[in-house]
XYZ file of C-alpha atoms in Angstrom:
644
model
C 0.000 0.000 0.000
C 1.040 3.625 -0.410
C 2.991 5.176 2.442
C 0.956 8.182 3.720
C 3.894 9.744 5.552
C 5.490 12.937 4.290
C 8.446 12.325 1.959
C 11.930 12.777 3.317
C 13.995 15.390 1.388
C 16.716 12.877 0.642
C 14.129 10.401 -0.655
C 12.747 12.943 -3.104
C 16.012 12.818 -5.020
C 15.173 9.294 -6.181
C 11.818 10.019 -7.801
C 12.077 11.607 -11.243
C 11.861 8.691 -13.667
C 8.845 6.950 -12.179
C 6.995 10.213 -11.514
C 7.206 11.132 -15.199
C 5.729 7.788 -16.185
C 2.907 7.974 -13.659
C 2.100 11.544 -14.720
C 1.719 10.413 -18.312
C -0.525 7.613 -17.139
C -2.780 9.994 -15.227
C -2.942 12.382 -18.180
C -4.083 9.629 -20.474
C -7.246 9.132 -18.392
C -8.862 11.964 -20.279
C -8.511 10.012 -23.499
C -9.612 6.530 -22.412
C -12.663 5.062 -20.697
C -13.045 1.641 -19.105
C -14.163 -1.180 -21.352
C -15.686 -4.169 -19.613
C -15.543 -6.384 -22.700
C -12.379 -8.370 -23.448
C -10.369 -6.972 -26.339
C -10.171 -9.042 -29.512
C -6.845 -9.229 -31.327
C -6.795 -7.550 -34.740
C -6.668 -9.795 -37.795
C -3.372 -11.017 -39.175
C -0.475 -13.289 -38.398
C 0.620 -12.974 -34.761
C 3.410 -15.515 -34.906
C 6.053 -12.780 -34.856
C 5.541 -11.215 -31.437
C 9.074 -10.056 -30.640
C 9.805 -6.510 -29.496
C 9.134 -3.625 -31.850
C 11.882 -1.584 -30.233
C 14.503 -2.420 -27.643
C 17.523 -0.401 -26.512
C 20.168 -0.559 -23.824
C 22.800 1.986 -22.863
C 25.736 1.906 -20.491
C 26.458 4.472 -17.792
C 28.204 7.780 -18.400
C 31.607 6.409 -17.433
C 31.487 3.912 -20.293
C 31.035 6.668 -22.903
C 34.165 8.560 -21.850
C 36.998 6.016 -21.763
C 39.952 7.873 -23.267
C 42.475 9.555 -20.984
C 42.071 12.804 -22.928
C 38.411 12.884 -21.835
C 39.106 12.202 -18.150
C 38.671 15.812 -16.986
C 35.426 16.109 -18.933
C 34.140 12.989 -17.186
C 35.128 14.363 -13.773
C 33.526 17.754 -14.467
C 30.223 16.205 -15.551
C 30.031 14.382 -12.225
C 30.061 17.771 -10.467
C 26.982 19.069 -12.315
C 24.329 17.524 -9.986
C 26.001 19.158 -6.974
C 26.056 22.498 -8.754
C 22.373 22.221 -9.710
C 21.432 21.586 -6.084
C 23.086 24.902 -5.126
C 21.262 27.090 -7.642
C 18.136 27.826 -5.538
C 20.407 29.344 -2.864
C 21.730 31.862 -5.407
C 18.566 32.419 -7.445
C 15.411 32.416 -5.274
C 13.130 32.167 -8.304
C 14.447 28.632 -8.866
C 12.774 27.425 -5.665
C 9.700 26.694 -7.798
C 11.640 24.046 -9.727
C 11.739 20.629 -7.995
C 15.523 20.460 -7.947
C 15.668 17.058 -6.203
C 13.749 15.566 -9.114
C 16.122 17.233 -11.575
C 19.021 15.848 -9.579
C 17.502 12.364 -9.707
C 16.937 12.635 -13.438
C 20.608 13.407 -14.006
C 21.588 10.551 -11.718
C 19.434 8.123 -13.691
C 21.002 9.334 -16.922
C 24.423 8.508 -15.541
C 23.313 4.964 -14.639
C 22.844 2.161 -17.194
C 19.300 2.022 -18.558
C 17.162 0.184 -21.069
C 13.745 0.299 -22.705
C 11.577 -2.122 -24.667
C 8.310 -1.759 -26.558
C 6.433 -4.827 -27.767
C 3.107 -5.589 -29.412
C 1.243 -8.884 -29.087
C -2.507 -8.623 -29.821
C -2.999 -12.210 -28.627
C -1.975 -11.250 -25.074
C -4.632 -9.080 -23.415
C -4.161 -10.416 -19.881
C -2.716 -7.130 -18.605
C -4.488 -4.750 -20.973
C -2.679 -2.140 -22.986
C -4.297 -3.374 -26.234
C -1.399 -5.804 -26.625
C 1.261 -3.156 -26.041
C 4.016 -3.887 -23.540
C 6.421 -1.216 -22.286
C 9.414 -1.669 -19.977
C 11.550 1.181 -18.593
C 14.474 0.011 -16.489
C 17.391 1.640 -14.663
C 20.228 -0.337 -13.088
C 20.855 0.903 -9.533
C 23.935 0.503 -7.379
C 22.198 -1.904 -5.000
C 18.814 -3.038 -3.754
C 18.806 -0.276 -1.149
C 18.945 2.478 -3.782
C 16.113 0.855 -5.713
C 13.985 0.633 -2.549
C 14.636 4.312 -1.719
C 13.438 5.280 -5.168
C 10.278 3.237 -4.661
C 9.546 4.876 -1.295
C 10.042 8.333 -2.784
C 7.719 7.601 -5.699
C 4.999 6.326 -3.382
C 5.262 9.436 -1.215
C 5.094 11.751 -4.204
C 2.023 9.918 -5.479
C 0.334 10.604 -2.146
C 1.210 14.290 -2.460
C -0.135 14.329 -6.037
C -3.344 12.590 -4.914
C -3.150 9.973 -7.675
C -6.728 8.621 -8.084
C -5.730 4.948 -8.233
C -5.000 2.493 -5.481
C -1.617 0.804 -5.577
C -1.338 -2.817 -4.485
C 1.713 -5.042 -4.004
C 2.474 -6.927 -7.189
C 1.649 -10.632 -7.139
C 4.164 -11.395 -9.896
C 7.218 -9.446 -8.730
C 7.928 -9.091 -5.038
C 8.626 -5.526 -3.956
C 6.890 -3.869 -6.910
C 3.569 -2.073 -6.774
C 0.874 -2.076 -9.431
C -2.229 -0.168 -10.463
C -5.060 -1.379 -12.663
C -5.803 1.528 -14.980
C -8.750 1.597 -17.407
C -6.435 0.892 -20.336
C -3.892 -1.478 -18.824
C -1.840 -2.592 -15.861
C 0.870 -0.238 -14.572
C 3.583 -1.864 -12.473
C 6.496 -0.029 -10.857
C 9.171 -0.593 -8.254
C 12.452 -2.378 -7.515
C 13.194 -5.737 -9.095
C 16.102 -8.090 -8.631
C 17.212 -8.826 -12.200
C 19.812 -11.185 -13.601
C 22.391 -8.372 -13.781
C 21.661 -6.687 -10.441
C 19.086 -4.479 -8.745
C 16.877 -2.393 -11.017
C 14.110 0.142 -10.675
C 11.514 -0.489 -13.369
C 8.178 0.601 -14.779
C 6.050 -1.921 -16.704
C 2.901 -1.112 -18.618
C 0.480 -3.402 -20.394
C 1.332 -6.851 -21.700
C 4.582 -7.506 -19.843
C 4.991 -10.986 -18.373
C 8.784 -11.326 -18.631
C 10.522 -7.921 -18.416
C 13.872 -9.385 -19.518
C 12.704 -11.384 -22.551
C 12.776 -8.482 -25.008
C 16.410 -7.671 -24.262
C 17.586 -11.047 -25.554
C 16.882 -9.601 -29.024
C 19.627 -6.976 -28.678
C 22.445 -7.349 -31.237
C 25.463 -9.296 -30.013
C 28.765 -7.350 -30.067
C 31.652 -8.540 -32.203
C 34.852 -9.804 -30.566
C 36.980 -7.063 -28.989
C 34.158 -4.528 -29.165
C 32.642 -3.013 -26.015
C 29.195 -1.529 -26.751
C 27.888 1.451 -24.814
C 24.615 1.667 -26.753
C 22.665 -1.121 -28.451
C 19.253 -0.939 -30.113
C 16.989 -2.943 -32.396
C 13.809 -2.028 -34.268
C 11.526 -4.564 -35.956
C 8.252 -3.544 -37.608
C 7.095 -7.118 -38.292
C 5.246 -7.482 -34.947
C 3.087 -4.513 -35.973
C 1.689 -6.452 -38.952
C -1.631 -7.325 -37.222
C -2.099 -3.674 -36.295
C -1.386 -2.550 -39.861
C -3.841 -5.158 -41.160
C -6.491 -3.698 -38.886
C -5.815 -0.205 -40.247
C -6.010 -1.567 -43.793
C -9.444 -3.024 -43.076
C -10.602 0.281 -41.606
C -9.379 2.125 -44.721
C -10.678 -0.459 -47.189
C -12.925 2.104 -48.865
C -10.081 4.547 -49.516
C -7.967 3.552 -52.557
C -5.192 6.027 -51.693
C -4.780 4.497 -48.237
C -4.632 1.010 -49.720
C -1.899 2.086 -52.129
C 0.036 3.650 -49.260
C -0.064 0.459 -47.170
C 0.974 -1.565 -50.210
C 3.986 0.684 -50.814
C 5.007 0.425 -47.167
C 4.973 -3.365 -47.360
C 6.825 -3.476 -50.683
C 9.470 -1.182 -49.224
C 9.967 -3.485 -46.239
C 8.567 -1.223 -43.525
C 5.538 -3.419 -42.765
C 4.553 -7.045 -43.227
C 5.837 -10.304 -41.720
C 9.141 -9.978 -43.618
C 9.764 -6.332 -42.771
C 13.303 -5.035 -42.477
C 14.931 -5.066 -39.072
C 17.292 -2.322 -37.920
C 20.054 -2.802 -35.362
C 22.500 -0.243 -34.005
C 25.575 -0.516 -31.806
C 27.936 2.183 -30.595
C 31.055 1.528 -28.567
C 34.811 1.186 -28.722
C 37.704 -1.196 -29.109
C 41.196 -0.792 -27.708
C 42.134 1.459 -30.675
C 39.002 3.220 -31.961
C 35.324 4.006 -31.589
C 32.745 2.202 -33.703
C 29.141 2.795 -34.752
C 27.534 -0.160 -36.538
C 24.096 0.001 -38.184
C 22.622 -3.094 -39.848
C 19.471 -3.332 -41.965
C 18.575 -7.015 -41.891
C 16.867 -8.445 -44.962
C 17.347 -5.260 -46.981
C 18.427 -6.942 -50.232
C 14.939 -8.214 -51.105
C 13.748 -4.598 -51.172
C 16.834 -3.052 -52.806
C 15.346 -2.784 -56.291
C 12.632 -0.450 -55.026
C 14.991 1.855 -53.141
C 17.861 4.198 -53.877
C 20.522 1.922 -52.356
C 22.806 0.287 -54.917
C 23.581 -3.419 -54.949
C 26.881 -3.184 -56.859
C 30.054 -1.954 -55.116
C 32.164 1.052 -56.019
C 34.811 0.323 -58.629
C 38.469 1.290 -58.532
C 37.865 3.847 -61.296
C 35.035 5.448 -59.334
C 37.112 5.695 -56.159
C 39.901 7.316 -58.187
C 37.876 10.531 -58.664
C 38.888 11.610 -55.130
C 42.494 12.886 -54.927
C 44.882 11.593 -52.273
C 45.073 14.989 -50.538
C 41.329 15.146 -49.829
C 40.535 16.542 -46.388
C 36.820 15.726 -46.361
C 35.279 13.357 -48.898
C 32.214 11.216 -49.518
C 31.297 8.919 -52.405
C 28.352 6.563 -52.863
C 26.587 4.384 -55.388
C 22.845 4.660 -55.751
C 20.023 3.249 -57.856
C 18.942 5.792 -60.510
C 16.222 3.427 -61.746
C 14.344 4.029 -58.504
C 14.329 7.787 -59.106
C 13.113 7.311 -62.672
C 10.340 5.012 -61.458
C 9.234 7.632 -58.944
C 9.182 10.320 -61.643
C 7.191 8.107 -63.998
C 4.613 7.517 -61.247
C 4.445 11.264 -60.707
C 3.770 11.815 -64.396
C 0.905 9.315 -64.256
C -0.718 10.537 -61.052
C -0.174 14.311 -61.256
C -1.500 15.923 -64.463
C 0.095 19.263 -63.547
C 3.516 17.627 -63.690
C 2.858 16.471 -67.246
C 1.737 19.972 -68.225
C 4.864 21.504 -66.725
C 7.101 19.029 -68.553
C 5.447 19.805 -71.874
C 5.576 23.576 -71.370
C 9.205 23.439 -70.271
C 10.159 21.494 -73.390
C 8.137 23.821 -75.620
C 9.912 26.951 -74.370
C 13.443 25.589 -73.941
C 13.696 22.683 -76.354
C 14.791 20.452 -73.448
C 12.979 17.509 -71.886
C 14.215 17.783 -68.301
C 13.523 14.084 -67.685
C 14.914 12.375 -70.786
C 17.570 14.979 -71.607
C 18.823 15.674 -68.076
C 17.735 13.272 -65.330
C 18.025 10.175 -67.520
C 21.649 10.992 -68.342
C 22.736 10.886 -64.690
C 24.611 7.754 -63.634
C 24.658 5.880 -60.342
C 27.718 7.350 -58.581
C 28.128 10.687 -56.822
C 30.958 12.218 -54.809
C 31.633 15.459 -52.972
C 34.937 16.508 -51.422
C 37.347 19.266 -50.395
C 41.042 18.838 -51.154
C 44.346 20.603 -51.641
C 44.172 19.723 -55.330
C 40.922 21.597 -55.879
C 41.665 24.717 -53.867
C 43.735 24.581 -50.722
C 42.160 21.961 -48.491
C 39.537 22.849 -45.908
C 38.061 25.843 -47.738
C 34.751 26.460 -49.433
C 36.636 27.256 -52.627
C 37.931 23.687 -52.826
C 34.460 22.137 -52.610
C 33.489 20.120 -55.698
C 30.787 17.601 -56.577
C 31.353 14.836 -59.126
C 28.496 12.807 -60.669
C 28.766 9.936 -63.133
C 27.008 10.179 -66.506
C 25.321 7.701 -68.818
C 25.146 10.030 -71.820
C 27.440 13.047 -71.538
C 26.744 14.338 -75.065
C 22.994 14.453 -74.540
C 23.406 16.255 -71.230
C 25.865 18.741 -72.745
C 23.463 19.576 -75.569
C 20.580 20.029 -73.121
C 22.519 22.293 -70.768
C 23.872 24.329 -73.681
C 20.291 24.985 -74.810
C 19.288 26.010 -71.299
C 22.237 28.395 -71.030
C 21.357 30.021 -74.353
C 17.751 30.357 -73.229
C 18.821 31.908 -69.906
C 21.138 34.386 -71.636
C 18.355 35.414 -74.006
C 15.874 35.857 -71.146
C 18.307 38.089 -69.233
C 19.004 40.290 -72.237
C 15.346 40.513 -73.217
C 13.657 41.201 -69.886
C 16.330 42.599 -67.561
C 17.807 45.660 -69.259
C 19.548 46.870 -66.095
C 21.853 43.807 -66.051
C 22.124 43.254 -69.796
C 25.609 42.050 -70.628
C 26.640 41.798 -66.971
C 25.309 38.271 -66.306
C 25.942 35.445 -68.728
C 26.840 31.783 -69.069
C 30.038 31.228 -71.043
C 31.241 27.935 -72.484
C 34.915 27.141 -73.015
C 37.236 24.151 -73.313
C 40.152 22.982 -71.219
C 42.180 19.956 -72.318
C 39.153 18.122 -73.664
C 36.750 19.134 -70.907
C 33.677 21.137 -71.871
C 33.568 23.959 -69.310
C 30.621 26.218 -68.483
C 30.878 29.233 -66.164
C 28.420 31.769 -64.804
C 30.276 35.064 -65.290
C 29.568 38.710 -64.414
C 31.366 40.806 -67.072
C 32.231 44.317 -65.924
C 31.278 43.719 -62.282
C 33.715 42.929 -59.409
C 31.738 39.898 -58.202
C 34.111 37.317 -56.638
C 32.343 34.209 -57.925
C 32.618 32.127 -61.079
C 30.384 29.146 -60.496
C 31.509 26.489 -62.952
C 30.670 23.011 -64.149
C 32.447 20.699 -66.554
C 31.361 17.700 -68.616
C 33.790 14.969 -69.612
C 33.075 11.603 -71.201
C 31.855 10.012 -67.970
C 31.598 12.730 -65.334
C 29.776 15.943 -64.489
C 31.769 18.215 -62.156
C 30.405 21.192 -60.193
C 32.499 23.667 -58.238
C 32.705 27.114 -56.687
C 35.763 28.100 -58.748
C 36.845 27.237 -62.305
C 40.264 26.241 -60.950
C 38.720 23.656 -58.650
C 36.507 22.271 -61.411
C 39.448 21.961 -63.818
C 41.475 20.074 -61.198
C 38.548 17.795 -60.313
C 37.797 17.073 -63.980
C 41.445 16.151 -64.538
C 41.345 13.828 -61.525
C 38.094 12.174 -62.629
C 39.396 11.552 -66.158
C 42.539 9.835 -64.880
C 44.894 12.733 -65.680
C 45.384 13.855 -62.081
C 47.515 12.539 -59.244
C 47.156 9.603 -56.837
C 43.714 8.917 -55.401
C 42.592 8.685 -51.781
C 42.390 4.884 -51.759
C 46.062 4.668 -52.774
C 47.034 6.073 -49.361
C 45.800 2.891 -47.711
C 43.403 4.716 -45.402
C 40.707 2.095 -46.058
C 42.971 -0.932 -45.568
C 41.365 -3.776 -43.586
C 38.079 -1.862 -43.450
C 36.452 -2.604 -46.813
C 35.196 -6.214 -47.072
C 36.035 -8.413 -50.042
C 32.583 -7.791 -51.482
C 33.429 -4.074 -51.751
C 31.692 -0.960 -50.446
C 28.733 0.933 -51.867
C 29.583 4.115 -49.945
C 32.626 5.671 -48.296
C 33.193 8.875 -46.366
C 36.417 10.286 -44.994
C 37.399 13.083 -42.601
C 41.102 13.741 -42.038
C 40.655 14.471 -38.336
C 44.265 15.494 -37.776
C 43.857 18.282 -40.346
C 40.295 19.360 -39.578
C 40.467 19.417 -35.787
C 42.543 22.600 -35.811
C 39.508 24.479 -37.173
C 37.170 22.849 -34.663
C 39.446 23.041 -31.614
C 38.484 26.633 -30.600
C 34.806 25.673 -30.419
C 35.620 22.579 -28.354
C 37.656 24.665 -25.900
C 34.772 27.118 -25.573
C 32.363 24.278 -24.786
C 34.870 22.912 -22.286
C 35.125 26.312 -20.619
C 31.336 26.483 -20.395
C 31.229 23.140 -18.566
C 34.093 24.000 -16.214
C 32.675 27.434 -15.368
C 29.255 25.957 -14.630
C 30.781 23.252 -12.410
C 32.528 25.929 -10.318
C 30.581 27.609 -7.537
C 30.802 30.845 -5.530
C 29.418 28.817 -2.617
C 32.231 26.263 -2.821
C 35.424 28.008 -4.008
C 37.476 24.850 -3.508
C 35.534 22.979 -6.185
C 37.756 23.241 -9.250
C 37.250 21.037 -12.346
C 40.435 22.357 -13.926
C 41.196 22.628 -17.624
C 38.802 20.199 -19.306
C 40.192 20.233 -22.859
C 43.895 19.312 -23.171
C 46.288 21.549 -25.144
C 45.949 21.110 -28.893
C 49.205 19.216 -29.473
C 48.303 16.815 -26.664
C 44.775 16.303 -27.940
C 45.765 15.583 -31.535
C 48.387 12.950 -30.699
C 47.394 9.684 -32.349
C 44.315 11.212 -34.006
C 42.988 8.916 -36.706
C 40.696 9.711 -39.651
C 36.956 9.303 -39.240
C 35.897 6.787 -41.885
C 32.392 5.506 -42.630
C 31.493 2.835 -45.148
C 28.428 0.940 -46.293
C 28.467 -2.554 -47.736
C 26.375 -5.655 -48.287
C 26.834 -8.648 -45.990
C 24.694 -11.302 -47.616
C 21.119 -10.010 -47.500
C 21.962 -7.406 -44.868
C 23.030 -3.819 -45.475
C 25.738 -2.690 -43.041
C 27.063 0.787 -42.247
C 30.164 1.125 -40.051
C 31.728 4.368 -38.786
C 35.306 4.252 -37.455
C 36.428 7.111 -35.216
C 38.609 8.058 -32.265
C 38.159 6.748 -28.738
C 38.306 10.332 -27.486
C 35.016 12.205 -27.720
C 36.891 15.522 -27.684
C 39.094 14.510 -30.626
C 36.144 13.453 -32.764
C 34.191 16.581 -31.791
C 37.066 18.837 -32.861
C 37.410 16.946 -36.141
C 33.710 17.076 -36.996
C 33.346 20.745 -36.026
C 36.388 21.523 -38.158
C 34.938 19.700 -41.160
C 31.799 21.837 -40.811
C 33.764 25.088 -40.509
C 33.513 26.151 -44.191
C 29.720 25.981 -43.991
C 29.398 27.770 -40.633
C 29.008 31.305 -42.111
C 25.996 30.102 -44.087
C 24.529 28.225 -41.109
C 24.971 31.204 -38.781
C 23.697 33.565 -41.460
C 20.562 31.476 -41.884
C 19.973 31.394 -38.137
C 20.509 35.150 -37.936
C 18.105 35.818 -40.798
C 15.446 33.618 -39.207
C 15.892 35.367 -35.855
C 15.637 38.782 -37.508
C 12.439 37.759 -39.297
C 10.891 36.532 -36.043
C 11.881 39.736 -34.245
C 10.454 41.880 -37.044
C 7.175 39.990 -36.918
C 6.975 40.419 -33.149
C 7.590 44.157 -33.490
C 4.832 44.440 -36.102
C 2.422 42.571 -33.846
C 3.242 44.948 -30.982
C 2.545 47.963 -33.223
C -0.941 46.753 -34.177
C -4.066 46.497 -32.037
C -6.539 43.593 -32.230
C -8.831 45.856 -34.307
C -6.053 46.230 -36.874
C -5.814 42.471 -37.249
C -9.590 42.208 -37.688
C -9.418 44.770 -40.514
C -6.575 42.811 -42.131
C -8.648 39.626 -41.992
C -11.608 41.445 -43.589
C -9.354 42.739 -46.381
C -8.006 39.226 -46.944
C -11.545 37.868 -47.180
C -12.413 40.476 -49.835
C -9.321 39.570 -51.832
C -10.180 35.870 -51.671
C -13.671 36.496 -53.092
C -12.430 38.832 -55.855
C -11.623 36.942 -59.067
C -8.066 37.574 -60.280
C -7.481 39.537 -63.453
C -6.528 37.486 -66.446
C -2.879 37.840 -67.410
C -1.158 36.667 -70.566
C 0.839 33.420 -70.201
C 4.466 33.948 -69.230
C 7.332 32.403 -71.122
C 10.165 30.649 -69.290
């Protein structure tokens, strides 16, 4: 039974996780009413009743294992103490239940796991066949019991309108029979130690779902494991299909989902593992049974060839290349042409005005390989000017003719309709050692851009500068220098069957650009961990000096490949979180001005709108709405058709 005594302050610090769950349960009462009749399982095969989703994570200490991250780990452990002090400095924070916040952070630092299952044949505990398990591994049985006492006391304070009884299935746990299912909560002695858990609905064995977690490979220590399987939802989807039987569009949607492997008894299964070995960090994602659905998707089934990998020069700093299935895109476009008459009209009008069929003359000429990179060869390494994109072609001549027509049409439109810029904006075509070059130029104006693309026999190259495009076109045609694969950076990583995608970040070179941001984040953590109430608490310098941090830094390499019928993606990185963070932030550095500019523009637009709203009264807005209504009822004036 619930303990009616007032909660002890120290006990309150153990309550956050279960309170959140019980609050959600109480809130759901407004949406559900009791049903005295037993629920009938929806139609469909219920043989596959494994978990829909299951995940398990290690504690905070397991995520930060490298010596270079040791001060970060120590500083993060000081945060709960600092949070507990804040109400003494800021009285307005007394309204926030700081003990619950403290408990939430403590639970995040402990190992935890979650499972969600669906079995319409099991209605013994309600929940419409849904089973949910939330579990946190505690230090000992005493900690789990303290959490349970605190939750019971808080439920008394919240006047929860349901009576809790001791669980008959699990000693020490309490349970409530809600209108829509059984809610069980409390400490449980599990196979791996003492846990505090919350069970809802059809949960008979709270550990069964976790046997479906992916097994780690030898020498690999996982800190996060997860699995998602949509097959158990098949009966539920069949029920929805029956409900939508009179809607053809809904039937087509369900059919596409099943053909794509997202529903049905043979649906794809997704597994994920993140962790580390003695030398590196690893993230492994597997799509089980993906090959049977590959023809309908964009993922290629054939690996990258040596010639395709050779388009990336050896001095690339950031690079990515992938194969894809262009037939899938063409199939999608063909379906669009059949189902959307406006798309057909646009295609015909576009061809009439430009002489180009944008599907057959442009999209159909694109091949199945694409790459993007920054390199010394194309413009000085980690700079926006070195950024190029390279795409394979099936018919370079047809694409060249189509783009030449479009350029001529664009030049004519500018000269005909925009007299103020006549002659100052134009596409120019030129040749460089057999490559057909095309550049957007601004004659007579000091504009520092010459966006350029080139077409060779097999490749289309885009770039920010003509110099970068020339260098990339030379590399793609085999007239450049050594390629990235020749450096051996992918040795022992690519399986014998080959890879369908590869990405590369030279962490040792990029982390210099990202290091200042990492140090700023480290300073933010260390400053927050310090306290004017406890001057002796000193986390120290969290981020090591740059030369210390970069010692032994290895490239961050990701690759995708087929393993039988399964599609596998593996990311290799550094054991140090700080090293990888500096490398990734550095790789993003060339794009940061655009990202920050976009954020600034959005903020300015929001501020301007707020100022306009403050300047107007409610009567003004009513007048605006009346004017809008008049405009909506006024037929528009006929205008002559516009040419492209």
